[in-house]
Short mmCIF file of C-alpha atoms in Angstrom, two decimals:
data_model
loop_
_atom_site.label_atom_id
_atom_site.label_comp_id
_atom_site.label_asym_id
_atom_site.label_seq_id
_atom_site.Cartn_x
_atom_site.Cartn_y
_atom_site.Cartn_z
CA UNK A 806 0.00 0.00 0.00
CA UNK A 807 1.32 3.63 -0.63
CA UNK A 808 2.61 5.51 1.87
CA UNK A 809 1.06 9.10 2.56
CA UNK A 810 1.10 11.27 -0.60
CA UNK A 811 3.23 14.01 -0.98
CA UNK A 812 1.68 17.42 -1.83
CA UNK A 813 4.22 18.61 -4.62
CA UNK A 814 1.99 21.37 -6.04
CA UNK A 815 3.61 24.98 -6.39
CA UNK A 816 1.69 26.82 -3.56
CA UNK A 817 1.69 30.67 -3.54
CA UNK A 818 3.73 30.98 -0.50
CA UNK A 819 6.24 28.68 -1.99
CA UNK A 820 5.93 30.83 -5.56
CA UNK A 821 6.54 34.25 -3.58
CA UNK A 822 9.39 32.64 -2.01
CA UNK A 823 11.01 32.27 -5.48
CA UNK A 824 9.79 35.59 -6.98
CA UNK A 825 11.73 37.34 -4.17
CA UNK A 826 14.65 35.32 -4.67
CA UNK A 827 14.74 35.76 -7.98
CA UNK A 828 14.22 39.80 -6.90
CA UNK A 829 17.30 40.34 -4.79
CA UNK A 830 19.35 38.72 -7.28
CA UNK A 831 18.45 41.12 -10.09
CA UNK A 832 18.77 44.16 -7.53
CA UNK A 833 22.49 43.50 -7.56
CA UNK A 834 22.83 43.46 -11.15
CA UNK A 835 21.77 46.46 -13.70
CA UNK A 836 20.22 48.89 -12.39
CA UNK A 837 18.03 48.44 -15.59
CA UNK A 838 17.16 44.80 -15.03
CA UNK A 839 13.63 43.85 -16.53
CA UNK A 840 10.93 43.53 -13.75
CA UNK A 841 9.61 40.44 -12.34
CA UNK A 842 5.84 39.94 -13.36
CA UNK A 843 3.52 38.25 -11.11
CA UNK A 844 2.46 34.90 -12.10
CA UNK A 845 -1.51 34.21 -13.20
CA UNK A 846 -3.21 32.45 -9.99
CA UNK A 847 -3.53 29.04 -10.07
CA UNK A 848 -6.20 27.22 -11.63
CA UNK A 849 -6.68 24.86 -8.24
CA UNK A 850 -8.03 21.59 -8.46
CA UNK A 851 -8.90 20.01 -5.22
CA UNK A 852 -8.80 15.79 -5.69
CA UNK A 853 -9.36 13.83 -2.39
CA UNK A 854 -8.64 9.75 -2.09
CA UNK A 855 -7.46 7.49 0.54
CA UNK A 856 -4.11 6.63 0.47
CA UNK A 857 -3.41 5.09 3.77
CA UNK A 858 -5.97 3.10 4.97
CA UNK A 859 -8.05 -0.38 4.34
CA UNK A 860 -9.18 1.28 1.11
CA UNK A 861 -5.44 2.54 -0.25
CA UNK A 862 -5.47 0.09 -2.90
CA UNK A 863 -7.68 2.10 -4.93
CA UNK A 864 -5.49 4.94 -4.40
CA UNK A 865 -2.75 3.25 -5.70
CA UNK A 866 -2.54 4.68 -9.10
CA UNK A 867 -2.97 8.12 -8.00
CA UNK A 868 0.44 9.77 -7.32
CA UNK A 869 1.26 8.55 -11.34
CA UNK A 870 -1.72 9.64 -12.74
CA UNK A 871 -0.94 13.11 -10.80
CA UNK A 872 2.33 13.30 -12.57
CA UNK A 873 1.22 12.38 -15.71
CA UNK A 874 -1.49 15.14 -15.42
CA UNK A 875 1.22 17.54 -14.92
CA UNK A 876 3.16 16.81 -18.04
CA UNK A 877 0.26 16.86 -19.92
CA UNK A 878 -0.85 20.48 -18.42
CA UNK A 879 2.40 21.70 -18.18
CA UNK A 880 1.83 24.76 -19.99
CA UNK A 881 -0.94 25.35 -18.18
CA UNK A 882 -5.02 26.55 -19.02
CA UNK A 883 -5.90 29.12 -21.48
CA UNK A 884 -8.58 31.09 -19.62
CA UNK A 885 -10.07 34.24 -20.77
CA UNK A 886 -7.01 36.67 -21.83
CA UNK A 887 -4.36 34.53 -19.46
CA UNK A 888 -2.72 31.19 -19.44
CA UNK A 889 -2.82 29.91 -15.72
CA UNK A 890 -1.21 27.13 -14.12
CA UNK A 891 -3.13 24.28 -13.04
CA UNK A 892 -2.34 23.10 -9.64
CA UNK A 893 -3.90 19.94 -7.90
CA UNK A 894 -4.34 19.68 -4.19
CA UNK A 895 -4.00 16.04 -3.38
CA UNK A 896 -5.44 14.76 0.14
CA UNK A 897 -5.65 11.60 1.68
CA UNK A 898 -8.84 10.56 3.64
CA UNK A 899 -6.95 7.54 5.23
CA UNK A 900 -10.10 5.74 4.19
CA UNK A 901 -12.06 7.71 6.99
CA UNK A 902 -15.51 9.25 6.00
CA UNK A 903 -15.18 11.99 8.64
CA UNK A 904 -11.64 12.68 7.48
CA UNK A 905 -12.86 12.53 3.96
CA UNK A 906 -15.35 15.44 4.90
CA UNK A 907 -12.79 17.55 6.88
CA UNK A 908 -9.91 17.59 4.64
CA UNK A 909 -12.71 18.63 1.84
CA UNK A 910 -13.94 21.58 3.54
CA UNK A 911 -10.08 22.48 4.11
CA UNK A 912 -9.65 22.44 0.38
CA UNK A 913 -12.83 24.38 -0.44
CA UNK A 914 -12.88 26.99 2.52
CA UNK A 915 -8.94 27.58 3.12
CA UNK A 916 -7.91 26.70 -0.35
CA UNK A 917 -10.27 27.73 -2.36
CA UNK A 918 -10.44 25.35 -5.16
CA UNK A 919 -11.70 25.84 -8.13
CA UNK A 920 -13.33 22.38 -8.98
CA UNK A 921 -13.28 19.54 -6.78
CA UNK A 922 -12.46 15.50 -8.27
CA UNK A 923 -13.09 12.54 -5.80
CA UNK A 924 -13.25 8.78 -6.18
CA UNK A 925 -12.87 5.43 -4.27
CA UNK A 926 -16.54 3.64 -2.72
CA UNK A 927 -18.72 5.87 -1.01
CA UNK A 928 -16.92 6.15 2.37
CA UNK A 929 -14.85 9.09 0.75
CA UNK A 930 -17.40 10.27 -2.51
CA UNK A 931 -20.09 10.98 -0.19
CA UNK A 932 -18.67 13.43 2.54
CA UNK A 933 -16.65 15.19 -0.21
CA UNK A 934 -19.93 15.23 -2.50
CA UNK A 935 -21.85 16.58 0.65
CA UNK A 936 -19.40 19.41 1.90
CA UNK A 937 -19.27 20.51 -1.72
CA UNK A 938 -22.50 20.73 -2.28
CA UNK A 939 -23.06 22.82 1.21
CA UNK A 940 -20.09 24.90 0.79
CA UNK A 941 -21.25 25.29 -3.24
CA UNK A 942 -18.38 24.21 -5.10
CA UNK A 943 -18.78 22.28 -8.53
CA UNK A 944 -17.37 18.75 -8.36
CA UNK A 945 -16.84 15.29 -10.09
CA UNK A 946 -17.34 12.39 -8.55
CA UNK A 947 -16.39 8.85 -9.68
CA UNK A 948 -15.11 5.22 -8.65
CA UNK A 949 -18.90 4.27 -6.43
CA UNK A 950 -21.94 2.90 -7.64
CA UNK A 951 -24.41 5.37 -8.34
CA UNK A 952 -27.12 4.31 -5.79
CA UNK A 953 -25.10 4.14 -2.74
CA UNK A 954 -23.69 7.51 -3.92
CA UNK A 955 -26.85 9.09 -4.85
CA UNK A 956 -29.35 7.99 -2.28
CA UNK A 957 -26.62 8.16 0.70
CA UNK A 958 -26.59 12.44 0.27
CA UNK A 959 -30.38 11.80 0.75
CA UNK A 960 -31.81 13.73 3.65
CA UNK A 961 -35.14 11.62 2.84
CA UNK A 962 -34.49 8.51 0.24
CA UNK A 963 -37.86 7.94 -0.43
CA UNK A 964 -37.84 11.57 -1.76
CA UNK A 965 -34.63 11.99 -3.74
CA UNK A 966 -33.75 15.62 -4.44
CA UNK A 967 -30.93 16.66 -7.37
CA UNK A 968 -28.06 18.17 -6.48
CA UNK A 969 -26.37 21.74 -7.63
CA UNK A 970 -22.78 21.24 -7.87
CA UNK A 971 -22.17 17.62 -7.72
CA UNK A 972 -22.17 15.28 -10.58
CA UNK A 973 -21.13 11.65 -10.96
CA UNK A 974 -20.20 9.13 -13.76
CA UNK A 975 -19.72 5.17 -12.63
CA UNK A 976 -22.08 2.38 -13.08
CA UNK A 977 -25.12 1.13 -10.46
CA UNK A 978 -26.46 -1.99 -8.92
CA UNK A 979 -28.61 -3.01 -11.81
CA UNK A 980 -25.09 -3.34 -13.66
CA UNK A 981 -23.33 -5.28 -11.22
CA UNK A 982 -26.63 -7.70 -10.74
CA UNK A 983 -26.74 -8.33 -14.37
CA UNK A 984 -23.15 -9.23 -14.83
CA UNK A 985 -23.09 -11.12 -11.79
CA UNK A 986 -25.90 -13.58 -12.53
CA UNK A 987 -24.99 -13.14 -16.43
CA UNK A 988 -21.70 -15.06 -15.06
CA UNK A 989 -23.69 -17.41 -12.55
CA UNK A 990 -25.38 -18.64 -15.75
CA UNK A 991 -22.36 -19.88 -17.33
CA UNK A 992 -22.66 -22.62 -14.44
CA UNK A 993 -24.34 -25.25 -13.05
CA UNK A 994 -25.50 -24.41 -9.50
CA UNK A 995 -28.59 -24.90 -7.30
CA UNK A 996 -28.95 -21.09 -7.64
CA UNK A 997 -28.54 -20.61 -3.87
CA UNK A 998 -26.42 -17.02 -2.81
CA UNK A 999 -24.86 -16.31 0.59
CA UNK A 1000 -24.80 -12.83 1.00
CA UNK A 1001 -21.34 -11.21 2.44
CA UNK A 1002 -23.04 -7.03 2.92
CA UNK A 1003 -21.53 -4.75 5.76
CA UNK A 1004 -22.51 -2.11 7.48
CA UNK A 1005 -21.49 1.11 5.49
CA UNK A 1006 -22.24 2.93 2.23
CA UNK A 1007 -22.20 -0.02 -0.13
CA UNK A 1008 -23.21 -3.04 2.19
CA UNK A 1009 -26.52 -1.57 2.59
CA UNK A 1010 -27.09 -0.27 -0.51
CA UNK A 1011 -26.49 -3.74 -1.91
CA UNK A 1012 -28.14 -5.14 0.38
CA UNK A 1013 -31.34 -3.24 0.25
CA UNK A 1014 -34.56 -5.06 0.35
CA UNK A 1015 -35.99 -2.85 -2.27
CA UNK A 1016 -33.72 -1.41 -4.12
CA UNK A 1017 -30.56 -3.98 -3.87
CA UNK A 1018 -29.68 -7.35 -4.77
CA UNK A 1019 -32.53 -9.10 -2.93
CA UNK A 1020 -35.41 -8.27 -5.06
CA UNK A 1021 -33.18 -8.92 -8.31
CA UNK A 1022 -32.21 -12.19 -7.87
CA UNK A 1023 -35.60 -13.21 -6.34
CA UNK A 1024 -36.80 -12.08 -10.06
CA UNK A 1025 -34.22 -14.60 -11.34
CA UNK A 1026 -34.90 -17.46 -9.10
CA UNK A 1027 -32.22 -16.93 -6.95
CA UNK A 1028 -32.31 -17.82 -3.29
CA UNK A 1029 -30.49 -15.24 -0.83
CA UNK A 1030 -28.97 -15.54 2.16
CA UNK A 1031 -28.19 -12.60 4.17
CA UNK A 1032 -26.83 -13.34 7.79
CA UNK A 1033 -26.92 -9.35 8.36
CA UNK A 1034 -24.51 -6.67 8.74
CA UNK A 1035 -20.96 -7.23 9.96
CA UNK A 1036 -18.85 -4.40 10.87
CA UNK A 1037 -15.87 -3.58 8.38
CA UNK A 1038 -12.26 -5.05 9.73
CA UNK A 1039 -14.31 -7.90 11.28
CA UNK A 1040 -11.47 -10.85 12.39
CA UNK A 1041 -14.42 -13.67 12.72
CA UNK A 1042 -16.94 -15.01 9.50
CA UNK A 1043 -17.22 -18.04 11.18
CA UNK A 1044 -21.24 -16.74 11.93
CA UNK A 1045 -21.38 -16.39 8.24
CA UNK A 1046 -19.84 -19.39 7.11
CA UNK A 1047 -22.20 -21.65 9.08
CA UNK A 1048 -24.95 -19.96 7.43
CA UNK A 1049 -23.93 -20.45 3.97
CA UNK A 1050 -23.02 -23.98 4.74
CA UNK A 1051 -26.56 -24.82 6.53
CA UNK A 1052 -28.16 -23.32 3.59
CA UNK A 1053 -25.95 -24.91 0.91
CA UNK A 1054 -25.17 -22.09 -0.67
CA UNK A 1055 -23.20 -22.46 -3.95
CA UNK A 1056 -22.77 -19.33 -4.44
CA UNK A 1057 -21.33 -16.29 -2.57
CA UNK A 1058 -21.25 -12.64 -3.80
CA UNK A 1059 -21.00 -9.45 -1.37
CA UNK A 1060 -19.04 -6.04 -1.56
CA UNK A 1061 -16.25 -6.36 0.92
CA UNK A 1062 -13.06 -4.58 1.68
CA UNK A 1063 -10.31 -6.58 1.02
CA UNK A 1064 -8.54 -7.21 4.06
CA UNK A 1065 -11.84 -8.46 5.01
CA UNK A 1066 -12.44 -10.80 2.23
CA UNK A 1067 -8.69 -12.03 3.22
CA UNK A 1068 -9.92 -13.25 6.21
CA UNK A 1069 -13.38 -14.89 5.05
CA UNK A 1070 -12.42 -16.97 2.32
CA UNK A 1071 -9.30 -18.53 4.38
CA UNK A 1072 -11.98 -19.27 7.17
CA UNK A 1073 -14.40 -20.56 4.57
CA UNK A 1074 -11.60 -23.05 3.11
CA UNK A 1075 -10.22 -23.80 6.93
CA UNK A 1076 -13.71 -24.69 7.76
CA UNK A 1077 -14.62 -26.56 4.40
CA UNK A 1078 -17.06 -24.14 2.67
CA UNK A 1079 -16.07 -23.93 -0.74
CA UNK A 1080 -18.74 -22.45 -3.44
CA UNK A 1081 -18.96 -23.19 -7.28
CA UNK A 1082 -18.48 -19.45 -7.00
CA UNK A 1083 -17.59 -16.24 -5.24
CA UNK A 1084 -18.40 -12.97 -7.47
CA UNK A 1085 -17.71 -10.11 -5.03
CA UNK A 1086 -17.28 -6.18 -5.83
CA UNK A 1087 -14.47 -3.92 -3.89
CA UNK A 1088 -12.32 -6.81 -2.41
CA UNK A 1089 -11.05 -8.72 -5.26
CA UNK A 1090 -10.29 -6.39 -7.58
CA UNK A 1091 -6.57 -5.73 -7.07
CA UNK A 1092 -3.93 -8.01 -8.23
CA UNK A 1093 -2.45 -7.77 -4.91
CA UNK A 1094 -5.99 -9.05 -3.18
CA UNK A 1095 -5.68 -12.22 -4.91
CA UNK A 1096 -2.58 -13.03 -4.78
CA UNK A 1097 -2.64 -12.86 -1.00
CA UNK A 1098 -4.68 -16.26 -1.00
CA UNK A 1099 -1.84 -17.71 -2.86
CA UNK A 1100 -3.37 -20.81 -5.18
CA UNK A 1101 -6.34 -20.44 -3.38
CA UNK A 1102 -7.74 -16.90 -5.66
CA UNK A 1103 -7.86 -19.36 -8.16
CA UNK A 1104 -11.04 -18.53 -10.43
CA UNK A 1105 -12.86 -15.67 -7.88
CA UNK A 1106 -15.18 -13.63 -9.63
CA UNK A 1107 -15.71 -9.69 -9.77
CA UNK A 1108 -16.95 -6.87 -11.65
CA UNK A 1109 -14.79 -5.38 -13.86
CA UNK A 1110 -15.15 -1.76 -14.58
CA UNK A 1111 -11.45 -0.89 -16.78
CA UNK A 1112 -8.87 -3.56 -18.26
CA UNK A 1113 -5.84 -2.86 -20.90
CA UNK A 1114 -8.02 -4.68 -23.44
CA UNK A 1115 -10.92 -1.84 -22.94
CA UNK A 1116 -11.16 -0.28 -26.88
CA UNK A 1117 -10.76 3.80 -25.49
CA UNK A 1118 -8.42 6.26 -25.17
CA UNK A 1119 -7.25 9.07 -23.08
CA UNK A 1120 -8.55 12.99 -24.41
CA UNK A 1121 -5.59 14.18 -22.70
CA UNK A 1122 -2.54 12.19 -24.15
CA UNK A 1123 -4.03 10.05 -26.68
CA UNK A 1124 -2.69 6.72 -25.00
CA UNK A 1125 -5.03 3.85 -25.25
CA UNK A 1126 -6.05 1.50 -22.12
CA UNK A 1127 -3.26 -0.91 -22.94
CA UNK A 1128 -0.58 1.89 -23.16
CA UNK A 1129 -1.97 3.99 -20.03
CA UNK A 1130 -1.53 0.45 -18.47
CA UNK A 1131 2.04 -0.50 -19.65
CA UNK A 1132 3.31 3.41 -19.02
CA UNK A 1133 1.89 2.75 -14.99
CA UNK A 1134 3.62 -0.76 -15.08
CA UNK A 1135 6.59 0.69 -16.46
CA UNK A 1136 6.47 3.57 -13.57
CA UNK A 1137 6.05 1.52 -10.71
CA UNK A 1138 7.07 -1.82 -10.98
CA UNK A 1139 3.42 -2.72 -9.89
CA UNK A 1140 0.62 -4.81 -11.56
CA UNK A 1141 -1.97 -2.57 -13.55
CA UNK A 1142 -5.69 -2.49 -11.63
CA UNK A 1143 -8.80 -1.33 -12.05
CA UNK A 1144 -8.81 1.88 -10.73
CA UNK A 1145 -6.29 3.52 -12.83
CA UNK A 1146 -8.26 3.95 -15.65
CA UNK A 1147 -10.93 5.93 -13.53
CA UNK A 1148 -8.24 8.25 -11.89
CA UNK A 1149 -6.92 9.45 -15.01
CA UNK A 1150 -10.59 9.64 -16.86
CA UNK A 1151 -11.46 12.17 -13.68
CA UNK A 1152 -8.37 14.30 -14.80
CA UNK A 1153 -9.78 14.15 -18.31
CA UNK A 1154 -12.93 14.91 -17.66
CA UNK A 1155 -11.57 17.75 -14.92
CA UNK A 1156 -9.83 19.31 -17.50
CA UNK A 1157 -12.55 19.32 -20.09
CA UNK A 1158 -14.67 20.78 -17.87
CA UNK A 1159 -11.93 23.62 -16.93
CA UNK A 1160 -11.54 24.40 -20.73
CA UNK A 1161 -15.11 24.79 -20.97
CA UNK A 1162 -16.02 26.99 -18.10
CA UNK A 1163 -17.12 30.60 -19.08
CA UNK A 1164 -15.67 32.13 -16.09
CA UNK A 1165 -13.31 29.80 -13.73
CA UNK A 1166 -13.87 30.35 -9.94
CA UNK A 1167 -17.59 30.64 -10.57
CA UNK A 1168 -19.32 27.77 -9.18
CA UNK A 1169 -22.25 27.59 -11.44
CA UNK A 1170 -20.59 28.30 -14.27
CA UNK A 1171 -18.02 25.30 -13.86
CA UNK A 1172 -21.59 23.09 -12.64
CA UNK A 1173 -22.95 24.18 -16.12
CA UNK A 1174 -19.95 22.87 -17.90
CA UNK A 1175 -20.04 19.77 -16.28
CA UNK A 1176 -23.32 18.98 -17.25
CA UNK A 1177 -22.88 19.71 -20.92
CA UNK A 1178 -19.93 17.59 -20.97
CA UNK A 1179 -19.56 15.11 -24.06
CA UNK A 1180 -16.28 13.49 -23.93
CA UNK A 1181 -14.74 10.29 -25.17
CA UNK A 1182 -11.89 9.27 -22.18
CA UNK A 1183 -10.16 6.54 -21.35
CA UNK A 1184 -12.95 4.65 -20.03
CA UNK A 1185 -15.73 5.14 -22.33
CA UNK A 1186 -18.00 8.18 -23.46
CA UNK A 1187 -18.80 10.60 -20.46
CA UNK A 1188 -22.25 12.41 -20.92
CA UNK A 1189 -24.89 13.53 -18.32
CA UNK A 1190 -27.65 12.91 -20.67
CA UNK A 1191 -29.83 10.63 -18.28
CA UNK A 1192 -29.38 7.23 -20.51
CA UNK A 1193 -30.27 4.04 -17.75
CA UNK A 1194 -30.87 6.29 -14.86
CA UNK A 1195 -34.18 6.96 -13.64
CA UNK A 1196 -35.51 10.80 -14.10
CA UNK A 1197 -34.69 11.42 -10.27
CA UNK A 1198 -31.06 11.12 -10.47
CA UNK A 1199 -30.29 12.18 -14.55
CA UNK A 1200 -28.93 14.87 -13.36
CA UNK A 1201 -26.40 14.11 -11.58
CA UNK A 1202 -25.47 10.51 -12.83
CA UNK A 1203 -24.26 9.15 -15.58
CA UNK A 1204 -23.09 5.22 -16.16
CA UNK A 1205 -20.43 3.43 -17.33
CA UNK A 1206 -19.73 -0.07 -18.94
CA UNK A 1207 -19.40 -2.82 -16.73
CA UNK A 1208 -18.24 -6.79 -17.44
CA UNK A 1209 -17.32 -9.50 -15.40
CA UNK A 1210 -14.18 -11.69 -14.81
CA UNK A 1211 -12.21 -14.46 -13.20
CA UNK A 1212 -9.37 -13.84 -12.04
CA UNK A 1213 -6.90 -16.94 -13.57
CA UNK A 1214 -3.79 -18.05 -11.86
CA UNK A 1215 -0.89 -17.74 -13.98
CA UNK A 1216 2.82 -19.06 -13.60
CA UNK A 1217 4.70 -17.87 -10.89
CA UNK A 1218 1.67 -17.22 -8.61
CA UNK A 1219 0.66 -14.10 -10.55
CA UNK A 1220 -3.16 -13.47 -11.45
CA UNK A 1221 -4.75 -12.45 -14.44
CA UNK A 1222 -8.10 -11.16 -14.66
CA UNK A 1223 -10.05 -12.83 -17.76
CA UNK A 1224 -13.20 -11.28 -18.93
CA UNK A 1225 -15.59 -14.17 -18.99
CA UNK A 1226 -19.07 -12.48 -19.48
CA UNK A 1227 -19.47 -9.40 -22.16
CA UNK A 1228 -23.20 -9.16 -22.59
CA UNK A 1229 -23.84 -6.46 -20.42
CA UNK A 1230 -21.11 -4.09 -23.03
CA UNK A 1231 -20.28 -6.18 -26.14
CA UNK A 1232 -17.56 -4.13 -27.65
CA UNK A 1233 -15.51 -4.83 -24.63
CA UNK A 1234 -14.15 -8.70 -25.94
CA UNK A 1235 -14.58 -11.39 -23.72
CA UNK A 1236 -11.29 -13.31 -23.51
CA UNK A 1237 -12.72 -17.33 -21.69
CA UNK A 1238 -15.79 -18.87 -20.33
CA UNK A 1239 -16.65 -19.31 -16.17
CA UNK A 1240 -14.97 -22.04 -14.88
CA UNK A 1241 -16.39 -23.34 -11.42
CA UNK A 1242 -14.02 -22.82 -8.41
CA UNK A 1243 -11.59 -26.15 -8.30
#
C-alpha cells in the first residue's frame, strides 16, 4: 500500500518565495534589469482519495496519474485573456468518512479550489460530494456505484432531491446484478447465494430489500442468504460461514473490503465451505488481493469496470487503455488495476470541464460545464444525458460499462483477470468462459 502522498503542487507561499529570490538577485545586477511579473493564480483543483488506509489500494494509481497530469498540463489553461497554471491539491482521507469530509472543507474553505475531483466507494465520494455541495463548489465524482452515492446524500431517500454542484459518472447496482448472474449462468448451480453485505455505504445499498440485490435475484430465481450486517475489519466469519453452509449455498457474492475478504475466504476453506463461486465487488479487484490467497484466488469472480483490453483512449494524451496500463507498469514496478483507468478519466474529464467553463472560480458556471460535458476518455463516453438512470437522479449521474471476470492463476503465482461475461457491453471482448471454483 502507498505511503502518505506528498503534496508537490507549487503553492503561492512557496511561488513568492522564489519571486523574491529571484528579486534580490536582479537588484544586484543592472540597475536596468527587466521587472519580475507576477504569475496568473492558479487554476486549483482540489482531488481527495485514501491513500493510507483499508481502502489505499484504490489509491494506488494516483500519485502517477498526478504526474502524468502535470506533463500533460504543463503549460498550463488558457482562460479568458491569461494562461494559468493548473495546480492539484491532493489529500488523503486515510479511508475515513469523517476525514474525507474535513480535509474537503479544508480544500474548499482555506484553499479555495476551483473544482473539486473525488473517487474510491462511497466512504470518501459521499462526505466530499456533501461538503461541496453545502459549501457550493462544482465537483466530479467517480469510482462508487451510483445508488449508494446518490441515495446516501439523501436527507429523505424515499424523496430523492438533485443536487447543484455535484455530478457523478460510474455504473449502479442493476449493472453489477446483471453481470453477476450473467456469469452465474455460465454454471451449473442450485442457484442458492450467501450474502457477504456490511454495514457502510455499499453493504446496505447492496443489500437493500428494495432497491438492492434481494429483489433482483428473487426475479431470477435466486435464493439469498443474508446473515446481516458485519462491521468492516471484522477478524471472525465463522457466523457467516455456518450460514452459507446450513443453507448450501453455492454461491457467494458481497461487496467487501479486502482485508476483510482475506480473512473470510481462508476461514471458509479452513472450515470446508467452498462455493462453485464467489463474485464479489471492492475486495477482489486488485492483483495484490488475490494473490494474497496464494493458489487459493484461483477462479474468484468480480466486476470489472477498466482492463488494458478496454477499446478507449485518453482525451488528454491520446494513450489507449493498454498503453496507459504498460506506461503505470513501467512507472512503478506494480501490476496494472482497475482503478487507474478511472483516476486518469477524472483528470480528463476535470480538464474538459476547466476548458469549458465561461468564467473559472464561478461555481455555477463550472456546474454548467459539467453537465454539458460530451467526452470520449479513457474509459468510455462521459455524458450527463440521463441514458439508464431513472428521471430522479439524470442529473447528476451518468453510467459506465461494466463486465465481469475471473481472475486466472498464472505461472509464478501471478493473477490475471479474464473477462468471462461481455453481454452487459459487447464491444468490450470477452477473452474465456466461467470455470467453477476447483
Amino acid at each position: 500500500m502507498p505511503g502518505k502522498l506528498r503534496h508537490r503542487a507549487l503553492t503561492r507561499r512557496s511561488f513568492m518565495k522564489a519571486s523574491a529570490a529571484t528579486g534580490a538577485a536582479l537588484a544586484a545586477g543592472p540597475v536596468f534589469a527587466p521587472a519580475v511579473h507576477a504569475q496568473a493564480r492558479p487554476i486549483k483543483i482540489g482531488y481527495v482519495s485514501p491513500a493510507t488506509g483499508p481502502l489505499a489500494p484504490f489509491a494506488a494509481a494516483d500519485e502517477f496519474m498526478l504526474r502524468q497530469f502535470r506533463e500533460g498540463t504543463k503549460g498550463g489553461l488558457k482562460a479568458g485573456n491569461a494562461t494559468r497554471p493548473i495546480e492539484v491539491l491532493l489529500r488523503d482521507s486515510q479511508s475515513n468518512p469523517n476525514r474525507a469530509a474535513e480535509v474537503a472543507k479544508e480544500l474548499i474553505v482555506r484553499d479555495k479550489i476551483d473544482l473539486m475531483l473525488v473517487g474510491n466507494t462511497p466512504e470518501t465520494t459521499n462526505p466530499v460530494c456533501t461538503q461541496a455541495e453545502i459549501e457550493e463548489v462544482a465537483t466530479i465524482s467517480s469510482l462508487a456505484p451510483w445508488q449508494p452515492w446518490f441515495f446516501g446524500q439523501q436527507g429523505n431517500p424515499a424523496q430523492p432531491k438533485p443536487f447543484n454542484y455535484v455530478y457523478h459518472y460510474f455504473w449502479g447496482l442493476e449493472d453489477v446484478i446483471a453481470v453477476f448472474t450473467n456469469m452465474w449462468s455460465q454454471l451449473d448451480t442450485n442457484k442458492v447465494v450467501g450474502a457477504l453485505f456490511p454495514n457502510d455505504g455499499d453493504g446496505n445499498a447492496w443489500g437493500d430489500k428494495e432497491l438492492g440485490f434481494p429483489p433482483a435475484l428473487a426475479k431470477q430465481g435466486y435464493k439469498l442468504h443474508d446473515p446481516g450486517r458485519y462491521q468492516n475489519l471484522t477478524d471472525n466469519f465463522t457466523a457467516q460461514i455456518t450460514a452459507f453452509k446450513n443453507a448450501n449455498a453455492q454461491i457467494v457474492t458481497g461487496v467487501v473490503l479486502p482485508p476483510d475478504f482475506t480473512t473470510f475466504w481462508k476461514q471458509a476453506l479452513q472450515q470446508g465451505f467452498k462455493p462453485k463461486a464467489a463474485s464479489v465487488g471492492k475486495a477482489i479487484l486488485f492483483p495484490s488481493s488475490v494473490e494474497a490467497l496464494g493458489k487459493d484466488g484461483h477462479n474468484l469472480s468480480s466486476e470489472v469496470w477498466w482492463t488494458p483490453s478496454h477499446p478507449f483512449k485518453s482525451s488528454i494524451n491520446g494513450m489507449t487503455a493498454k498503453q496507459l496500463a504498460d506506461a503505470y507498469e513501467g512507472a512503478t514496478k506494480r501490476q496494472w488495476s482497475q482503478p487507474i483507468g478511472f483516476a486518469h478519466s477524472l483528470y480528463e474529464v476535470g480538464l474538459d470541464v476547466l476548458k469549458r467553463t465561461k468564467e473559472i472560480g464561478n461555481a455555477k458556471a463550472t456546474a454548467e460545464a459539467i453537465r454539458a460535458t460530451k467526452l470520449d476518455t479513457v474509459v468510455g463516453h462521459i455524458e450527463w444525458n440521463g441514458n439508464g438512470v431513472p428521471p430522479f437522479a439524470a442529473r447528476n449521474v451518468t453510467k459506465t460499462a461494466l463486465v465481469g471476470g475471473q481472475w486466472r492463476l498464472k505461472d509464478g503465482g501471478k493473477y490475471d483477470i479474464v473477462i468471462t461475461d461481455n453481454r452487459t457491453a459487447p464491444s468490450i471482448p470477452a477473452g474465456g468462459k466461467m470455470e467453477a471454483i476447483g
